[in-house]
């Protein structure tokens, strides 16, 4: 029961994170592109602030639940005297997940801080530049997230 609960938390957390990136990149950003710079930058700042807070929670839950599940499998195998061998897709998922966390940290604590400073100073060109940097790194994280999902699903089906 606890493993199923952890897996559910893990999958829901990943869904919030990856799904939110898809929404922001392919639906929200094109829609707000029609707005004037002050409105666009302020709106994106507000939306991204809320989203990044949700991702922070989702990332912690995904990391914690993933580590707990891997540890639980490892402990169970060790207790039964079986050699522990984590599936390759789990290792790839864990390594790339940590990379995604690092990129998210850069987005949230460096680039978003730059965006906040631009909004506070009403420096709309600087805000646009910060948003462009955020967009680039979000696309990198989105690509990594899609790779993780694909590798995990393909590994689970073999």
PDB file of C-alpha atoms in Angstrom, residues 5-158:
ATOM      1  CA  UNK A   5       0.858   5.691  -2.494  1.00  0.00           C
ATOM      2  CA  UNK A   6       4.447   6.802  -3.108  1.00  0.00           C
ATOM      3  CA  UNK A   7       4.178   5.954  -6.794  1.00  0.00           C
ATOM      4  CA  UNK A   8       0.956   7.959  -7.039  1.00  0.00           C
ATOM      5  CA  UNK A   9       2.584  10.965  -5.344  1.00  0.00           C
ATOM      6  CA  UNK A  10       5.570  10.592  -7.666  1.00  0.00           C
ATOM      7  CA  UNK A  11       3.479  10.435 -10.835  1.00  0.00           C
ATOM      8  CA  UNK A  12       1.202  13.306  -9.814  1.00  0.00           C
ATOM      9  CA  UNK A  13       4.224  15.461  -8.960  1.00  0.00           C
ATOM     10  CA  UNK A  14       5.840  14.748 -12.320  1.00  0.00           C
ATOM     11  CA  UNK A  15       2.507  15.463 -14.046  1.00  0.00           C
ATOM     12  CA  UNK A  16       2.274  18.892 -12.408  1.00  0.00           C
ATOM     13  CA  UNK A  17       5.863  19.735 -13.315  1.00  0.00           C
ATOM     14  CA  UNK A  18       5.997  18.444 -16.899  1.00  0.00           C
ATOM     15  CA  UNK A  19       2.391  19.334 -17.685  1.00  0.00           C
ATOM     16  CA  UNK A  20       2.905  22.848 -16.364  1.00  0.00           C
ATOM     17  CA  UNK A  21       5.941  23.300 -18.596  1.00  0.00           C
ATOM     18  CA  UNK A  22       3.927  22.158 -21.630  1.00  0.00           C
ATOM     19  CA  UNK A  23       1.125  24.569 -20.746  1.00  0.00           C
ATOM     20  CA  UNK A  24       3.470  27.508 -20.191  1.00  0.00           C
ATOM     21  CA  UNK A  25       5.541  26.920 -23.333  1.00  0.00           C
ATOM     22  CA  UNK A  26       2.905  26.006 -25.872  1.00  0.00           C
ATOM     23  CA  UNK A  27      -0.310  27.654 -24.681  1.00  0.00           C
ATOM     24  CA  UNK A  28       0.290  30.522 -22.251  1.00  0.00           C
ATOM     25  CA  UNK A  29       3.381  32.093 -23.836  1.00  0.00           C
ATOM     26  CA  UNK A  30       1.923  32.327 -27.361  1.00  0.00           C
ATOM     27  CA  UNK A  31      -1.338  33.742 -25.986  1.00  0.00           C
ATOM     28  CA  UNK A  32       0.342  36.514 -24.002  1.00  0.00           C
ATOM     29  CA  UNK A  33       2.688  37.417 -26.867  1.00  0.00           C
ATOM     30  CA  UNK A  34      -0.067  39.703 -28.156  1.00  0.00           C
ATOM     31  CA  UNK A  35       0.026  41.845 -25.000  1.00  0.00           C
ATOM     32  CA  UNK A  36       2.127  44.969 -24.599  1.00  0.00           C
ATOM     33  CA  UNK A  37       5.436  44.421 -22.790  1.00  0.00           C
ATOM     34  CA  UNK A  38       4.393  45.762 -19.352  1.00  0.00           C
ATOM     35  CA  UNK A  39       1.239  43.621 -19.204  1.00  0.00           C
ATOM     36  CA  UNK A  40       2.954  40.558 -20.690  1.00  0.00           C
ATOM     37  CA  UNK A  41       5.964  40.667 -18.383  1.00  0.00           C
ATOM     38  CA  UNK A  42       3.842  41.323 -15.271  1.00  0.00           C
ATOM     39  CA  UNK A  43       1.410  38.533 -16.146  1.00  0.00           C
ATOM     40  CA  UNK A  44       4.180  36.022 -16.855  1.00  0.00           C
ATOM     41  CA  UNK A  45       5.934  37.043 -13.625  1.00  0.00           C
ATOM     42  CA  UNK A  46       2.777  36.391 -11.605  1.00  0.00           C
ATOM     43  CA  UNK A  47       1.939  33.107 -13.340  1.00  0.00           C
ATOM     44  CA  UNK A  48       5.509  31.822 -13.192  1.00  0.00           C
ATOM     45  CA  UNK A  49       5.781  32.746  -9.512  1.00  0.00           C
ATOM     46  CA  UNK A  50       2.778  30.574  -8.713  1.00  0.00           C
ATOM     47  CA  UNK A  51       3.956  27.798 -11.016  1.00  0.00           C
ATOM     48  CA  UNK A  52       7.496  27.773  -9.615  1.00  0.00           C
ATOM     49  CA  UNK A  53       6.119  27.501  -6.067  1.00  0.00           C
ATOM     50  CA  UNK A  54       4.046  24.503  -7.164  1.00  0.00           C
ATOM     51  CA  UNK A  55       7.052  22.978  -8.953  1.00  0.00           C
ATOM     52  CA  UNK A  56       9.172  23.418  -5.838  1.00  0.00           C
ATOM     53  CA  UNK A  57       6.677  21.308  -3.883  1.00  0.00           C
ATOM     54  CA  UNK A  58       6.279  18.832  -6.764  1.00  0.00           C
ATOM     55  CA  UNK A  59      10.050  18.467  -7.181  1.00  0.00           C
ATOM     56  CA  UNK A  60      10.579  17.781  -3.494  1.00  0.00           C
ATOM     57  CA  UNK A  61       7.748  15.235  -3.521  1.00  0.00           C
ATOM     58  CA  UNK A  62       9.052  13.570  -6.702  1.00  0.00           C
ATOM     59  CA  UNK A  63      12.583  13.362  -5.338  1.00  0.00           C
ATOM     60  CA  UNK A  64      11.487  12.134  -1.917  1.00  0.00           C
ATOM     61  CA  UNK A  65       9.014   9.574  -3.212  1.00  0.00           C
ATOM     62  CA  UNK A  66      11.459   8.335  -5.866  1.00  0.00           C
ATOM     63  CA  UNK A  67      14.279   7.879  -3.385  1.00  0.00           C
ATOM     64  CA  UNK A  68      11.927   6.200  -0.915  1.00  0.00           C
ATOM     65  CA  UNK A  69      10.665   3.753  -3.552  1.00  0.00           C
ATOM     66  CA  UNK A  70      14.190   2.909  -4.718  1.00  0.00           C
ATOM     67  CA  UNK A  71      15.295   2.470  -1.114  1.00  0.00           C
ATOM     68  CA  UNK A  72      12.307   0.290  -0.331  1.00  0.00           C
ATOM     69  CA  UNK A  73      13.065  -2.019  -3.261  1.00  0.00           C
ATOM     70  CA  UNK A  74      16.742  -2.144  -2.287  1.00  0.00           C
ATOM     71  CA  UNK A  75      15.951  -2.887   1.365  1.00  0.00           C
ATOM     72  CA  UNK A  76      13.468  -5.576   0.410  1.00  0.00           C
ATOM     73  CA  UNK A  77      15.979  -7.289  -1.852  1.00  0.00           C
ATOM     74  CA  UNK A  78      18.755  -7.050   0.751  1.00  0.00           C
ATOM     75  CA  UNK A  79      16.513  -8.471   3.478  1.00  0.00           C
ATOM     76  CA  UNK A  80      15.619 -11.444   1.308  1.00  0.00           C
ATOM     77  CA  UNK A  81      19.265 -12.054   0.426  1.00  0.00           C
ATOM     78  CA  UNK A  82      18.797 -11.207  -3.241  1.00  0.00           C
ATOM     79  CA  UNK A  83      21.420  -9.122  -5.035  1.00  0.00           C
ATOM     80  CA  UNK A  84      20.111  -5.593  -5.559  1.00  0.00           C
ATOM     81  CA  UNK A  85      19.994  -4.586  -9.205  1.00  0.00           C
ATOM     82  CA  UNK A  86      18.051  -1.440  -9.990  1.00  0.00           C
ATOM     83  CA  UNK A  87      16.577  -1.322 -13.492  1.00  0.00           C
ATOM     84  CA  UNK A  88      18.554   0.910 -15.862  1.00  0.00           C
ATOM     85  CA  UNK A  89      15.524   3.124 -16.482  1.00  0.00           C
ATOM     86  CA  UNK A  90      15.312   3.864 -12.731  1.00  0.00           C
ATOM     87  CA  UNK A  91      18.944   4.937 -12.695  1.00  0.00           C
ATOM     88  CA  UNK A  92      18.441   7.122 -15.778  1.00  0.00           C
ATOM     89  CA  UNK A  93      15.286   8.583 -14.242  1.00  0.00           C
ATOM     90  CA  UNK A  94      17.093   9.408 -11.000  1.00  0.00           C
ATOM     91  CA  UNK A  95      20.156  10.962 -12.650  1.00  0.00           C
ATOM     92  CA  UNK A  96      18.168  13.027 -15.140  1.00  0.00           C
ATOM     93  CA  UNK A  97      15.696  13.991 -12.405  1.00  0.00           C
ATOM     94  CA  UNK A  98      18.549  15.443 -10.359  1.00  0.00           C
ATOM     95  CA  UNK A  99      19.728  17.329 -13.465  1.00  0.00           C
ATOM     96  CA  UNK A 100      16.195  18.714 -13.864  1.00  0.00           C
ATOM     97  CA  UNK A 101      16.217  19.798 -10.228  1.00  0.00           C
ATOM     98  CA  UNK A 102      19.488  21.653 -10.781  1.00  0.00           C
ATOM     99  CA  UNK A 103      18.119  23.408 -13.844  1.00  0.00           C
ATOM    100  CA  UNK A 104      14.927  24.269 -11.980  1.00  0.00           C
ATOM    101  CA  UNK A 105      17.006  25.724  -9.155  1.00  0.00           C
ATOM    102  CA  UNK A 106      18.775  27.975 -11.666  1.00  0.00           C
ATOM    103  CA  UNK A 107      15.457  29.027 -13.218  1.00  0.00           C
ATOM    104  CA  UNK A 108      13.735  29.664  -9.890  1.00  0.00           C
ATOM    105  CA  UNK A 109      16.508  31.241  -7.858  1.00  0.00           C
ATOM    106  CA  UNK A 110      18.555  33.084 -10.501  1.00  0.00           C
ATOM    107  CA  UNK A 111      16.482  33.771 -13.609  1.00  0.00           C
ATOM    108  CA  UNK A 112      13.161  34.379 -11.866  1.00  0.00           C
ATOM    109  CA  UNK A 113      14.939  36.669  -9.410  1.00  0.00           C
ATOM    110  CA  UNK A 114      16.224  38.638 -12.415  1.00  0.00           C
ATOM    111  CA  UNK A 115      12.657  38.793 -13.771  1.00  0.00           C
ATOM    112  CA  UNK A 116      11.364  40.010 -10.407  1.00  0.00           C
ATOM    113  CA  UNK A 117      13.980  42.767 -10.359  1.00  0.00           C
ATOM    114  CA  UNK A 118      12.988  43.855 -13.858  1.00  0.00           C
ATOM    115  CA  UNK A 119       9.287  43.949 -12.957  1.00  0.00           C
ATOM    116  CA  UNK A 120      10.009  45.924  -9.784  1.00  0.00           C
ATOM    117  CA  UNK A 121      12.087  48.440 -11.767  1.00  0.00           C
ATOM    118  CA  UNK A 122       9.582  48.499 -14.664  1.00  0.00           C
ATOM    119  CA  UNK A 123      12.510  47.579 -16.924  1.00  0.00           C
ATOM    120  CA  UNK A 124      10.465  45.819 -19.592  1.00  0.00           C
ATOM    121  CA  UNK A 125      13.313  44.984 -22.013  1.00  0.00           C
ATOM    122  CA  UNK A 126      15.242  43.377 -19.130  1.00  0.00           C
ATOM    123  CA  UNK A 127      12.072  41.533 -18.142  1.00  0.00           C
ATOM    124  CA  UNK A 128      11.674  40.266 -21.691  1.00  0.00           C
ATOM    125  CA  UNK A 129      15.292  39.088 -21.696  1.00  0.00           C
ATOM    126  CA  UNK A 130      14.770  37.288 -18.378  1.00  0.00           C
ATOM    127  CA  UNK A 131      11.641  35.628 -19.759  1.00  0.00           C
ATOM    128  CA  UNK A 132      13.576  34.506 -22.848  1.00  0.00           C
ATOM    129  CA  UNK A 133      16.225  32.899 -20.626  1.00  0.00           C
ATOM    130  CA  UNK A 134      13.543  31.231 -18.518  1.00  0.00           C
ATOM    131  CA  UNK A 135      11.823  29.960 -21.668  1.00  0.00           C
ATOM    132  CA  UNK A 136      15.076  28.451 -22.973  1.00  0.00           C
ATOM    133  CA  UNK A 137      15.834  26.603 -19.740  1.00  0.00           C
ATOM    134  CA  UNK A 138      12.234  25.472 -19.334  1.00  0.00           C
ATOM    135  CA  UNK A 139      12.463  23.946 -22.830  1.00  0.00           C
ATOM    136  CA  UNK A 140      15.631  22.119 -21.806  1.00  0.00           C
ATOM    137  CA  UNK A 141      13.905  20.794 -18.688  1.00  0.00           C
ATOM    138  CA  UNK A 142      10.814  19.864 -20.675  1.00  0.00           C
ATOM    139  CA  UNK A 143      12.915  17.883 -23.161  1.00  0.00           C
ATOM    140  CA  UNK A 144      14.660  16.057 -20.307  1.00  0.00           C
ATOM    141  CA  UNK A 145      11.309  15.358 -18.650  1.00  0.00           C
ATOM    142  CA  UNK A 146       9.900  13.883 -21.863  1.00  0.00           C
ATOM    143  CA  UNK A 147      13.023  11.713 -22.260  1.00  0.00           C
ATOM    144  CA  UNK A 148      12.607  10.446 -18.690  1.00  0.00           C
ATOM    145  CA  UNK A 149       8.955   9.577 -19.263  1.00  0.00           C
ATOM    146  CA  UNK A 150       9.734   7.815 -22.557  1.00  0.00           C
ATOM    147  CA  UNK A 151      12.651   5.802 -21.148  1.00  0.00           C
ATOM    148  CA  UNK A 152      10.674   4.837 -18.066  1.00  0.00           C
ATOM    149  CA  UNK A 153       7.628   3.716 -20.055  1.00  0.00           C
ATOM    150  CA  UNK A 154       9.691   1.812 -22.615  1.00  0.00           C
ATOM    151  CA  UNK A 155      11.625   0.082 -19.835  1.00  0.00           C
ATOM    152  CA  UNK A 156       8.435  -0.838 -18.021  1.00  0.00           C
ATOM    153  CA  UNK A 157       7.012  -2.469 -21.156  1.00  0.00           C
ATOM    154  CA  UNK A 158      10.014  -4.725 -21.792  1.00  0.00           C
TER     155      UNK A 158
END
